[in-house]
mmCIF file with all atom_site columns, C-alpha atoms in Angstrom:
data_model
loop_
_atom_site.group_PDB
_atom_site.id
_atom_site.type_symbol
_atom_site.label_atom_id
_atom_site.label_alt_id
_atom_site.label_comp_id
_atom_site.label_asym_id
_atom_site.label_entity_id
_atom_site.label_seq_id
_atom_site.pdbx_PDB_ins_code
_atom_site.Cartn_x
_atom_site.Cartn_y
_atom_site.Cartn_z
_atom_site.occupancy
_atom_site.B_iso_or_equiv
_atom_site.pdbx_formal_charge
_atom_site.auth_seq_id
_atom_site.auth_comp_id
_atom_site.auth_asym_id
_atom_site.auth_atom_id
_atom_site.pdbx_PDB_model_num
ATOM 1   C CA . SER A 1 1   ? 2.609  16.857  47.453 1.00 83.00 ? 1   SER A CA 1
ATOM 2   C CA . GLN A 1 2   ? 3.266  13.167  47.696 1.00 85.00 ? 2   GLN A CA 1
ATOM 3   C CA . THR A 1 3   ? 4.387  11.539  50.910 1.00 91.00 ? 3   THR A CA 1
ATOM 4   C CA . ILE A 1 4   ? 5.233  7.978   51.801 1.00 94.00 ? 4   ILE A CA 1
ATOM 5   C CA . HIS A 1 5   ? 4.837  6.467   55.235 1.00 94.00 ? 5   HIS A CA 1
ATOM 6   C CA . GLN A 1 6   ? 6.562  3.310   56.358 1.00 95.00 ? 6   GLN A CA 1
ATOM 7   C CA . TRP A 1 7   ? 6.453  1.695   59.749 1.00 91.00 ? 7   TRP A CA 1
ATOM 8   C CA . PRO A 1 8   ? 7.786  0.630   62.140 1.00 93.00 ? 8   PRO A CA 1
ATOM 9   C CA . ALA A 1 9   ? 11.200 2.313   62.012 1.00 94.00 ? 9   ALA A CA 1
ATOM 10  C CA . THR A 1 10  ? 12.921 -0.482  63.903 1.00 96.00 ? 10  THR A CA 1
ATOM 11  C CA . LEU A 1 11  ? 11.917 -4.023  64.699 1.00 97.00 ? 11  LEU A CA 1
ATOM 12  C CA . VAL A 1 12  ? 13.544 -6.893  66.565 1.00 97.00 ? 12  VAL A CA 1
ATOM 13  C CA . GLN A 1 13  ? 11.949 -10.251 65.931 1.00 97.00 ? 13  GLN A CA 1
ATOM 14  C CA . PRO A 1 14  ? 12.859 -13.821 66.953 1.00 98.00 ? 14  PRO A CA 1
ATOM 15  C CA . VAL A 1 15  ? 13.641 -16.458 64.364 1.00 97.00 ? 15  VAL A CA 1
ATOM 16  C CA . GLY A 1 16  ? 10.475 -18.208 63.239 1.00 97.00 ? 16  GLY A CA 1
ATOM 17  C CA . SER A 1 17  ? 8.154  -15.342 64.075 1.00 97.00 ? 17  SER A CA 1
ATOM 18  C CA . PRO A 1 18  ? 5.889  -13.691 61.490 1.00 97.00 ? 18  PRO A CA 1
ATOM 19  C CA . LEU A 1 19  ? 6.502  -10.299 59.920 1.00 96.00 ? 19  LEU A CA 1
ATOM 20  C CA . SER A 1 20  ? 4.280  -7.571  58.586 1.00 96.00 ? 20  SER A CA 1
ATOM 21  C CA . LEU A 1 21  ? 5.644  -4.255  57.330 1.00 96.00 ? 21  LEU A CA 1
ATOM 22  C CA . GLU A 1 22  ? 3.290  -1.646  55.938 1.00 96.00 ? 22  GLU A CA 1
ATOM 23  C CA . CYS A 1 23  ? 3.756  1.241   53.574 1.00 96.00 ? 23  CYS A CA 1
ATOM 24  C CA . THR A 1 24  ? 1.256  3.845   52.415 1.00 96.00 ? 24  THR A CA 1
ATOM 25  C CA . VAL A 1 25  ? 1.533  6.647   49.896 1.00 96.00 ? 25  VAL A CA 1
ATOM 26  C CA . GLU A 1 26  ? -0.439 9.891   49.897 1.00 94.00 ? 26  GLU A CA 1
ATOM 27  C CA . GLY A 1 27  ? -0.997 12.478  47.197 1.00 92.00 ? 27  GLY A CA 1
ATOM 28  C CA . THR A 1 28  ? -0.884 10.249  44.135 1.00 89.00 ? 28  THR A CA 1
ATOM 29  C CA . SER A 1 29  ? -3.013 7.647   42.394 1.00 88.00 ? 29  SER A CA 1
ATOM 30  C CA . ASN A 1 30  ? -1.994 4.280   40.969 1.00 90.00 ? 30  ASN A CA 1
ATOM 31  C CA . PRO A 1 31  ? 1.690  4.575   41.854 1.00 93.00 ? 31  PRO A CA 1
ATOM 32  C CA . ASN A 1 32  ? 4.204  1.844   41.172 1.00 94.00 ? 32  ASN A CA 1
ATOM 33  C CA . LEU A 1 33  ? 5.222  0.467   44.564 1.00 95.00 ? 33  LEU A CA 1
ATOM 34  C CA . TYR A 1 34  ? 8.420  -1.324  45.542 1.00 95.00 ? 34  TYR A CA 1
ATOM 35  C CA . TRP A 1 35  ? 10.002 -3.212  48.415 1.00 96.00 ? 35  TRP A CA 1
ATOM 36  C CA . TYR A 1 36  ? 13.802 -3.176  48.596 1.00 95.00 ? 36  TYR A CA 1
ATOM 37  C CA . ARG A 1 37  ? 16.162 -4.722  51.113 1.00 95.00 ? 37  ARG A CA 1
ATOM 38  C CA . GLN A 1 38  ? 19.604 -3.416  51.956 1.00 94.00 ? 38  GLN A CA 1
ATOM 39  C CA . ALA A 1 39  ? 22.001 -5.658  53.870 1.00 86.00 ? 39  ALA A CA 1
ATOM 40  C CA . ALA A 1 40  ? 24.664 -3.946  55.968 1.00 79.00 ? 40  ALA A CA 1
ATOM 41  C CA . GLY A 1 41  ? 27.174 -2.186  53.703 1.00 74.00 ? 41  GLY A CA 1
ATOM 42  C CA . ARG A 1 42  ? 25.463 -3.448  50.562 1.00 78.00 ? 42  ARG A CA 1
ATOM 43  C CA . GLY A 1 43  ? 23.371 -2.039  47.733 1.00 84.00 ? 43  GLY A CA 1
ATOM 44  C CA . LEU A 1 44  ? 19.611 -2.186  47.350 1.00 91.00 ? 44  LEU A CA 1
ATOM 45  C CA . GLN A 1 45  ? 18.052 -5.487  46.342 1.00 91.00 ? 45  GLN A CA 1
ATOM 46  C CA . LEU A 1 46  ? 14.616 -5.291  44.731 1.00 91.00 ? 46  LEU A CA 1
ATOM 47  C CA . LEU A 1 47  ? 12.287 -7.778  46.407 1.00 94.00 ? 47  LEU A CA 1
ATOM 48  C CA . PHE A 1 48  ? 8.846  -6.994  44.985 1.00 94.00 ? 48  PHE A CA 1
ATOM 49  C CA . TYR A 1 49  ? 7.143  -4.426  42.832 1.00 92.00 ? 49  TYR A CA 1
ATOM 50  C CA . SER A 1 50  ? 3.538  -3.686  42.002 1.00 94.00 ? 50  SER A CA 1
ATOM 51  C CA . VAL A 1 51  ? 1.993  -1.694  39.179 1.00 92.00 ? 51  VAL A CA 1
ATOM 52  C CA . GLY A 1 52  ? -1.579 -1.967  40.447 1.00 92.00 ? 52  GLY A CA 1
ATOM 53  C CA . ILE A 1 53  ? -3.910 -3.394  43.079 1.00 93.00 ? 53  ILE A CA 1
ATOM 54  C CA . GLY A 1 54  ? -3.401 -7.122  43.449 1.00 90.00 ? 54  GLY A CA 1
ATOM 55  C CA . GLN A 1 55  ? -0.519 -7.157  40.953 1.00 92.00 ? 55  GLN A CA 1
ATOM 56  C CA . ILE A 1 56  ? 2.741  -8.331  42.540 1.00 93.00 ? 56  ILE A CA 1
ATOM 57  C CA . SER A 1 57  ? 5.985  -9.233  40.809 1.00 90.00 ? 57  SER A CA 1
ATOM 58  C CA . SER A 1 58  ? 8.653  -11.065 42.762 1.00 89.00 ? 58  SER A CA 1
ATOM 59  C CA . GLU A 1 59  ? 12.291 -10.556 41.954 1.00 85.00 ? 59  GLU A CA 1
ATOM 60  C CA . VAL A 1 60  ? 13.944 -12.906 44.421 1.00 81.00 ? 60  VAL A CA 1
ATOM 61  C CA . PRO A 1 61  ? 12.505 -16.259 45.576 1.00 65.00 ? 61  PRO A CA 1
ATOM 62  C CA . GLN A 1 62  ? 12.543 -16.380 49.362 1.00 80.00 ? 62  GLN A CA 1
ATOM 63  C CA . ASN A 1 63  ? 10.296 -16.705 52.373 1.00 89.00 ? 63  ASN A CA 1
ATOM 64  C CA . LEU A 1 64  ? 8.869  -13.201 51.964 1.00 94.00 ? 64  LEU A CA 1
ATOM 65  C CA . SER A 1 65  ? 5.653  -12.198 50.238 1.00 95.00 ? 65  SER A CA 1
ATOM 66  C CA . ALA A 1 66  ? 3.996  -8.924  49.337 1.00 96.00 ? 66  ALA A CA 1
ATOM 67  C CA . SER A 1 67  ? 0.443  -7.746  48.900 1.00 96.00 ? 67  SER A CA 1
ATOM 68  C CA . ARG A 1 68  ? -1.274 -4.620  47.646 1.00 96.00 ? 68  ARG A CA 1
ATOM 69  C CA . PRO A 1 69  ? -4.790 -4.603  49.080 1.00 95.00 ? 69  PRO A CA 1
ATOM 70  C CA . GLN A 1 70  ? -5.423 -0.950  48.215 1.00 94.00 ? 70  GLN A CA 1
ATOM 71  C CA . ASP A 1 71  ? -4.108 1.413   45.573 1.00 94.00 ? 71  ASP A CA 1
ATOM 72  C CA . ARG A 1 72  ? -1.691 3.180   47.886 1.00 94.00 ? 72  ARG A CA 1
ATOM 73  C CA . GLN A 1 73  ? -0.909 0.433   50.397 1.00 96.00 ? 73  GLN A CA 1
ATOM 74  C CA . PHE A 1 74  ? 1.879  -2.103  50.090 1.00 97.00 ? 74  PHE A CA 1
ATOM 75  C CA . ILE A 1 75  ? 2.563  -4.813  52.672 1.00 97.00 ? 75  ILE A CA 1
ATOM 76  C CA . LEU A 1 76  ? 5.590  -7.058  53.102 1.00 96.00 ? 76  LEU A CA 1
ATOM 77  C CA . SER A 1 77  ? 5.052  -10.274 55.041 1.00 96.00 ? 77  SER A CA 1
ATOM 78  C CA . SER A 1 78  ? 6.700  -13.416 56.201 1.00 96.00 ? 78  SER A CA 1
ATOM 79  C CA . LYS A 1 79  ? 5.250  -16.437 57.984 1.00 96.00 ? 79  LYS A CA 1
ATOM 80  C CA . LYS A 1 80  ? 8.560  -17.452 59.577 1.00 96.00 ? 80  LYS A CA 1
ATOM 81  C CA . LEU A 1 81  ? 11.564 -15.170 59.756 1.00 96.00 ? 81  LEU A CA 1
ATOM 82  C CA . LEU A 1 82  ? 15.107 -16.406 59.190 1.00 95.00 ? 82  LEU A CA 1
ATOM 83  C CA . LEU A 1 83  ? 18.298 -14.870 60.537 1.00 94.00 ? 83  LEU A CA 1
ATOM 84  C CA . SER A 1 84  ? 19.190 -13.959 56.957 1.00 92.00 ? 84  SER A CA 1
ATOM 85  C CA . ASP A 1 85  ? 16.079 -11.755 56.743 1.00 94.00 ? 85  ASP A CA 1
ATOM 86  C CA . SER A 1 86  ? 17.787 -9.111  58.869 1.00 94.00 ? 86  SER A CA 1
ATOM 87  C CA . GLY A 1 87  ? 18.353 -5.865  57.013 1.00 94.00 ? 87  GLY A CA 1
ATOM 88  C CA . PHE A 1 88  ? 17.052 -2.450  56.144 1.00 96.00 ? 88  PHE A CA 1
ATOM 89  C CA . TYR A 1 89  ? 13.712 -2.696  54.338 1.00 97.00 ? 89  TYR A CA 1
ATOM 90  C CA . LEU A 1 90  ? 12.704 0.182   52.146 1.00 97.00 ? 90  LEU A CA 1
ATOM 91  C CA . CYS A 1 91  ? 9.386  0.912   50.510 1.00 97.00 ? 91  CYS A CA 1
ATOM 92  C CA . ALA A 1 92  ? 9.396  3.190   47.471 1.00 96.00 ? 92  ALA A CA 1
ATOM 93  C CA . TRP A 1 93  ? 6.925  4.657   45.020 1.00 95.00 ? 93  TRP A CA 1
ATOM 94  C CA . SER A 1 94  ? 7.142  6.044   41.514 1.00 92.00 ? 94  SER A CA 1
ATOM 95  C CA . GLU A 1 95  ? 4.800  7.518   38.930 1.00 86.00 ? 95  GLU A CA 1
ATOM 96  C CA . ARG A 1 96  ? 7.113  7.182   35.931 1.00 80.00 ? 96  ARG A CA 1
ATOM 97  C CA . THR A 1 97  ? 10.803 6.542   36.432 1.00 81.00 ? 97  THR A CA 1
ATOM 98  C CA . GLU A 1 98  ? 11.984 8.406   39.526 1.00 89.00 ? 98  GLU A CA 1
ATOM 99  C CA . ALA A 1 99  ? 11.521 6.486   42.760 1.00 92.00 ? 99  ALA A CA 1
ATOM 100 C CA . PHE A 1 100 ? 11.068 7.990   46.212 1.00 95.00 ? 100 PHE A CA 1
ATOM 101 C CA . PHE A 1 101 ? 11.724 6.110   49.404 1.00 96.00 ? 101 PHE A CA 1
ATOM 102 C CA . GLY A 1 102 ? 10.093 5.841   52.789 1.00 96.00 ? 102 GLY A CA 1
ATOM 103 C CA . GLN A 1 103 ? 12.124 6.139   55.971 1.00 96.00 ? 103 GLN A CA 1
ATOM 104 C CA . GLY A 1 104 ? 12.847 2.421   56.060 1.00 96.00 ? 104 GLY A CA 1
ATOM 105 C CA . THR A 1 105 ? 12.466 -0.325  58.656 1.00 97.00 ? 105 THR A CA 1
ATOM 106 C CA . ARG A 1 106 ? 15.561 -1.751  60.271 1.00 96.00 ? 106 ARG A CA 1
ATOM 107 C CA . LEU A 1 107 ? 14.767 -5.389  61.002 1.00 96.00 ? 107 LEU A CA 1
ATOM 108 C CA . THR A 1 108 ? 16.953 -7.497  63.268 1.00 96.00 ? 108 THR A CA 1
ATOM 109 C CA . VAL A 1 109 ? 16.119 -11.181 63.509 1.00 96.00 ? 109 VAL A CA 1
ATOM 110 C CA . VAL A 1 110 ? 17.521 -12.746 66.675 1.00 97.00 ? 110 VAL A CA 1
ATOM 111 C CA . GLN B 2 1   ? 28.052 -9.318  35.416 1.00 61.00 ? 1   GLN B CA 1
ATOM 112 C CA . LYS B 2 2   ? 26.268 -6.959  37.776 1.00 69.00 ? 2   LYS B CA 1
ATOM 113 C CA . GLU B 2 3   ? 23.715 -4.677  36.158 1.00 88.00 ? 3   GLU B CA 1
ATOM 114 C CA . VAL B 2 4   ? 25.097 -1.542  37.777 1.00 93.00 ? 4   VAL B CA 1
ATOM 115 C CA . GLU B 2 5   ? 28.666 -1.216  39.017 1.00 94.00 ? 5   GLU B CA 1
ATOM 116 C CA . GLN B 2 6   ? 30.251 1.540   41.052 1.00 93.00 ? 6   GLN B CA 1
ATOM 117 C CA . ASN B 2 7   ? 33.638 2.090   42.626 1.00 85.00 ? 7   ASN B CA 1
ATOM 118 C CA . SER B 2 8   ? 33.096 1.003   46.203 1.00 77.00 ? 8   SER B CA 1
ATOM 119 C CA . GLY B 2 9   ? 35.391 3.625   47.672 1.00 82.00 ? 9   GLY B CA 1
ATOM 120 C CA . PRO B 2 10  ? 35.717 5.004   50.173 1.00 92.00 ? 10  PRO B CA 1
ATOM 121 C CA . LEU B 2 11  ? 36.472 8.248   48.410 1.00 96.00 ? 11  LEU B CA 1
ATOM 122 C CA . SER B 2 12  ? 38.083 10.850  50.629 1.00 97.00 ? 12  SER B CA 1
ATOM 123 C CA . VAL B 2 13  ? 38.278 14.438  49.401 1.00 97.00 ? 13  VAL B CA 1
ATOM 124 C CA . PRO B 2 14  ? 39.271 17.677  51.150 1.00 97.00 ? 14  PRO B CA 1
ATOM 125 C CA . GLU B 2 15  ? 36.651 20.307  51.762 1.00 97.00 ? 15  GLU B CA 1
ATOM 126 C CA . GLY B 2 16  ? 36.232 22.530  48.734 1.00 97.00 ? 16  GLY B CA 1
ATOM 127 C CA . ALA B 2 17  ? 37.541 19.933  46.270 1.00 97.00 ? 17  ALA B CA 1
ATOM 128 C CA . ILE B 2 18  ? 35.667 18.090  43.517 1.00 97.00 ? 18  ILE B CA 1
ATOM 129 C CA . ALA B 2 19  ? 34.419 14.581  44.214 1.00 97.00 ? 19  ALA B CA 1
ATOM 130 C CA . SER B 2 20  ? 34.053 12.400  41.122 1.00 97.00 ? 20  SER B CA 1
ATOM 131 C CA . LEU B 2 21  ? 31.906 9.275   41.225 1.00 97.00 ? 21  LEU B CA 1
ATOM 132 C CA . ASN B 2 22  ? 31.594 6.743   38.420 1.00 96.00 ? 22  ASN B CA 1
ATOM 133 C CA . CYS B 2 23  ? 29.000 4.184   37.431 1.00 96.00 ? 23  CYS B CA 1
ATOM 134 C CA . THR B 2 24  ? 28.701 1.706   34.561 1.00 97.00 ? 24  THR B CA 1
ATOM 135 C CA . TYR B 2 25  ? 25.652 -0.312  33.545 1.00 96.00 ? 25  TYR B CA 1
ATOM 136 C CA . SER B 2 26  ? 25.161 -3.421  31.487 1.00 94.00 ? 26  SER B CA 1
ATOM 137 C CA . ASP B 2 27  ? 21.727 -2.992  29.855 1.00 91.00 ? 27  ASP B CA 1
ATOM 138 C CA . ARG B 2 28  ? 22.260 -0.943  26.710 1.00 91.00 ? 28  ARG B CA 1
ATOM 139 C CA . GLY B 2 29  ? 18.520 -0.291  26.452 1.00 89.00 ? 29  GLY B CA 1
ATOM 140 C CA . SER B 2 30  ? 18.381 1.666   29.714 1.00 91.00 ? 30  SER B CA 1
ATOM 141 C CA . GLN B 2 31  ? 16.920 5.132   29.301 1.00 90.00 ? 31  GLN B CA 1
ATOM 142 C CA . SER B 2 32  ? 16.787 6.685   32.769 1.00 93.00 ? 32  SER B CA 1
ATOM 143 C CA . PHE B 2 33  ? 19.617 7.238   35.208 1.00 96.00 ? 33  PHE B CA 1
ATOM 144 C CA . PHE B 2 34  ? 19.657 8.505   38.764 1.00 96.00 ? 34  PHE B CA 1
ATOM 145 C CA . TRP B 2 35  ? 21.920 9.399   41.614 1.00 97.00 ? 35  TRP B CA 1
ATOM 146 C CA . TYR B 2 36  ? 20.756 8.952   45.193 1.00 97.00 ? 36  TYR B CA 1
ATOM 147 C CA . ARG B 2 37  ? 22.442 10.119  48.359 1.00 98.00 ? 37  ARG B CA 1
ATOM 148 C CA . GLN B 2 38  ? 22.154 7.980   51.472 1.00 96.00 ? 38  GLN B CA 1
ATOM 149 C CA . TYR B 2 39  ? 23.295 9.187   54.856 1.00 96.00 ? 39  TYR B CA 1
ATOM 150 C CA . SER B 2 40  ? 24.264 6.537   57.357 1.00 93.00 ? 40  SER B CA 1
ATOM 151 C CA . GLY B 2 41  ? 21.165 4.869   58.800 1.00 91.00 ? 41  GLY B CA 1
ATOM 152 C CA . LYS B 2 42  ? 18.798 6.804   56.528 1.00 95.00 ? 42  LYS B CA 1
ATOM 153 C CA . SER B 2 43  ? 16.882 6.018   53.359 1.00 96.00 ? 43  SER B CA 1
ATOM 154 C CA . PRO B 2 44  ? 18.150 7.061   49.900 1.00 96.00 ? 44  PRO B CA 1
ATOM 155 C CA . GLU B 2 45  ? 17.284 10.544  48.670 1.00 97.00 ? 45  GLU B CA 1
ATOM 156 C CA . LEU B 2 46  ? 17.079 11.369  44.965 1.00 96.00 ? 46  LEU B CA 1
ATOM 157 C CA . ILE B 2 47  ? 19.526 14.122  44.040 1.00 97.00 ? 47  ILE B CA 1
ATOM 158 C CA . MET B 2 48  ? 19.902 13.907  40.243 1.00 96.00 ? 48  MET B CA 1
ATOM 159 C CA . SER B 2 49  ? 18.092 12.438  37.252 1.00 95.00 ? 49  SER B CA 1
ATOM 160 C CA . ILE B 2 50  ? 19.514 12.343  33.734 1.00 96.00 ? 50  ILE B CA 1
ATOM 161 C CA . TYR B 2 51  ? 17.962 10.984  30.554 1.00 94.00 ? 51  TYR B CA 1
ATOM 162 C CA . SER B 2 52  ? 20.038 12.346  27.654 1.00 94.00 ? 52  SER B CA 1
ATOM 163 C CA . ASN B 2 53  ? 23.687 12.171  26.754 1.00 96.00 ? 53  ASN B CA 1
ATOM 164 C CA . GLY B 2 54  ? 25.749 15.037  28.064 1.00 96.00 ? 54  GLY B CA 1
ATOM 165 C CA . ASP B 2 55  ? 25.879 17.016  31.273 1.00 96.00 ? 55  ASP B CA 1
ATOM 166 C CA . LYS B 2 56  ? 23.150 18.120  33.642 1.00 97.00 ? 56  LYS B CA 1
ATOM 167 C CA . GLU B 2 57  ? 23.935 20.602  36.378 1.00 97.00 ? 57  GLU B CA 1
ATOM 168 C CA . ASP B 2 58  ? 21.980 21.273  39.566 1.00 96.00 ? 58  ASP B CA 1
ATOM 169 C CA . GLY B 2 59  ? 23.727 23.519  42.035 1.00 97.00 ? 59  GLY B CA 1
ATOM 170 C CA . ARG B 2 60  ? 27.017 21.937  43.042 1.00 97.00 ? 60  ARG B CA 1
ATOM 171 C CA . PHE B 2 61  ? 26.097 18.622  41.393 1.00 98.00 ? 61  PHE B CA 1
ATOM 172 C CA . THR B 2 62  ? 26.734 17.676  37.763 1.00 98.00 ? 62  THR B CA 1
ATOM 173 C CA . ALA B 2 63  ? 25.598 14.388  36.269 1.00 98.00 ? 63  ALA B CA 1
ATOM 174 C CA . GLN B 2 64  ? 27.204 13.164  33.071 1.00 98.00 ? 64  GLN B CA 1
ATOM 175 C CA . LEU B 2 65  ? 25.793 10.469  30.800 1.00 97.00 ? 65  LEU B CA 1
ATOM 176 C CA . ASN B 2 66  ? 27.419 8.620   27.917 1.00 97.00 ? 66  ASN B CA 1
ATOM 177 C CA . LYS B 2 67  ? 25.060 5.942   26.607 1.00 95.00 ? 67  LYS B CA 1
ATOM 178 C CA . ALA B 2 68  ? 27.531 4.694   24.001 1.00 95.00 ? 68  ALA B CA 1
ATOM 179 C CA . SER B 2 69  ? 30.019 3.882   26.754 1.00 95.00 ? 69  SER B CA 1
ATOM 180 C CA . GLN B 2 70  ? 27.240 2.882   29.206 1.00 96.00 ? 70  GLN B CA 1
ATOM 181 C CA . TYR B 2 71  ? 28.692 5.252   31.732 1.00 96.00 ? 71  TYR B CA 1
ATOM 182 C CA . VAL B 2 72  ? 27.201 7.705   34.224 1.00 97.00 ? 72  VAL B CA 1
ATOM 183 C CA . SER B 2 73  ? 29.114 9.972   36.540 1.00 97.00 ? 73  SER B CA 1
ATOM 184 C CA . LEU B 2 74  ? 28.422 12.468  39.295 1.00 98.00 ? 74  LEU B CA 1
ATOM 185 C CA . LEU B 2 75  ? 30.623 15.430  40.122 1.00 98.00 ? 75  LEU B CA 1
ATOM 186 C CA . ILE B 2 76  ? 30.279 17.244  43.418 1.00 98.00 ? 76  ILE B CA 1
ATOM 187 C CA . ARG B 2 77  ? 31.938 20.652  43.277 1.00 98.00 ? 77  ARG B CA 1
ATOM 188 C CA . ASP B 2 78  ? 33.074 22.601  46.340 1.00 98.00 ? 78  ASP B CA 1
ATOM 189 C CA . SER B 2 79  ? 32.579 19.511  48.502 1.00 98.00 ? 79  SER B CA 1
ATOM 190 C CA . GLN B 2 80  ? 31.245 20.164  51.985 1.00 97.00 ? 80  GLN B CA 1
ATOM 191 C CA . PRO B 2 81  ? 31.304 17.965  55.109 1.00 96.00 ? 81  PRO B CA 1
ATOM 192 C CA . SER B 2 82  ? 27.533 17.609  54.671 1.00 96.00 ? 82  SER B CA 1
ATOM 193 C CA . ASP B 2 83  ? 28.214 15.798  51.383 1.00 97.00 ? 83  ASP B CA 1
ATOM 194 C CA . SER B 2 84  ? 29.738 12.892  53.334 1.00 97.00 ? 84  SER B CA 1
ATOM 195 C CA . ALA B 2 85  ? 27.408 10.017  52.487 1.00 97.00 ? 85  ALA B CA 1
ATOM 196 C CA . THR B 2 86  ? 27.044 6.972   50.271 1.00 95.00 ? 86  THR B CA 1
ATOM 197 C CA . TYR B 2 87  ? 26.038 7.757   46.700 1.00 97.00 ? 87  TYR B CA 1
ATOM 198 C CA . LEU B 2 88  ? 23.972 5.190   44.834 1.00 96.00 ? 88  LEU B CA 1
ATOM 199 C CA . CYS B 2 89  ? 23.754 5.006   41.058 1.00 96.00 ? 89  CYS B CA 1
ATOM 200 C CA . ALA B 2 90  ? 20.439 3.672   39.736 1.00 95.00 ? 90  ALA B CA 1
ATOM 201 C CA . VAL B 2 91  ? 19.375 2.660   36.242 1.00 94.00 ? 91  VAL B CA 1
ATOM 202 C CA . ASN B 2 92  ? 15.988 1.809   34.691 1.00 88.00 ? 92  ASN B CA 1
ATOM 203 C CA . PRO B 2 93  ? 16.512 -1.414  32.710 1.00 77.00 ? 93  PRO B CA 1
ATOM 204 C CA . ASP B 2 94  ? 12.774 -1.448  31.950 1.00 76.00 ? 94  ASP B CA 1
ATOM 205 C CA . ASP B 2 95  ? 9.678  0.620   32.584 1.00 72.00 ? 95  ASP B CA 1
ATOM 206 C CA . TYR B 2 96  ? 9.118  -0.425  36.170 1.00 78.00 ? 96  TYR B CA 1
ATOM 207 C CA . LYS B 2 97  ? 12.322 -1.420  37.862 1.00 83.00 ? 97  LYS B CA 1
ATOM 208 C CA . LEU B 2 98  ? 15.301 0.445   39.181 1.00 87.00 ? 98  LEU B CA 1
ATOM 209 C CA . SER B 2 99  ? 18.602 -1.411  39.498 1.00 90.00 ? 99  SER B CA 1
ATOM 210 C CA . PHE B 2 100 ? 21.046 0.010   42.017 1.00 92.00 ? 100 PHE B CA 1
ATOM 211 C CA . GLY B 2 101 ? 24.778 -0.124  42.322 1.00 93.00 ? 101 GLY B CA 1
ATOM 212 C CA . ALA B 2 102 ? 26.360 -0.994  45.663 1.00 92.00 ? 102 ALA B CA 1
ATOM 213 C CA . GLY B 2 103 ? 27.227 2.663   46.262 1.00 94.00 ? 103 GLY B CA 1
ATOM 214 C CA . THR B 2 104 ? 30.340 4.779   46.727 1.00 95.00 ? 104 THR B CA 1
ATOM 215 C CA . THR B 2 105 ? 31.043 6.164   50.182 1.00 95.00 ? 105 THR B CA 1
ATOM 216 C CA . VAL B 2 106 ? 32.332 9.735   50.140 1.00 97.00 ? 106 VAL B CA 1
ATOM 217 C CA . THR B 2 107 ? 34.075 11.372  53.075 1.00 97.00 ? 107 THR B CA 1
ATOM 218 C CA . VAL B 2 108 ? 34.777 15.101  52.930 1.00 97.00 ? 108 VAL B CA 1
ATOM 219 C CA . ARG B 2 109 ? 37.691 16.107  55.170 1.00 95.00 ? 109 ARG B CA 1
ATOM 220 C CA . ALA B 2 110 ? 37.416 19.484  56.867 1.00 89.00 ? 110 ALA B CA 1
#
């Protein structure tokens, strides 16, 4: 069966510091991969998605970037965090239409 | 206009009652529709998928789809305290992306 791993679960980072969140999927090949952000009490905002290695589509212009160095690995990065980057970051995968989420990373920028 | 709209709630129902959640979407070409349940502090969990007009039942959950009206609903029968969560409606506007509503918070009163 497929599983998705996302880490860390929580993170507190100072403004201006870099960020790297990692997500890996097991039990499937060539999945579609997604990064979402959820602000407190809000819905899910799609940040990036990838349909293959090295292929990244950005939905929202901001100071975040994403990379897919391997088929089942998806990384979210930032060079300098802003206060507004705080939120609940969720990685997800899909083979066709249904998406399945990792446990999420709660990021607090202080 | 938001792509996916839901009643924000909160929706409070007594234990054993039916909870009815509504969702409308703007992209008439959407073909896939989902309901996710999200407990406080946790990641969303897929509970229902529906692709054709009509009703789809799974245990105590029934999803209803009306593409002509661009409307999706979720009924929770015999509501239990464990059903207290935020329910997210999601729609596939194209092959790769899921658009989410802001969610409806349901509280089941014992």
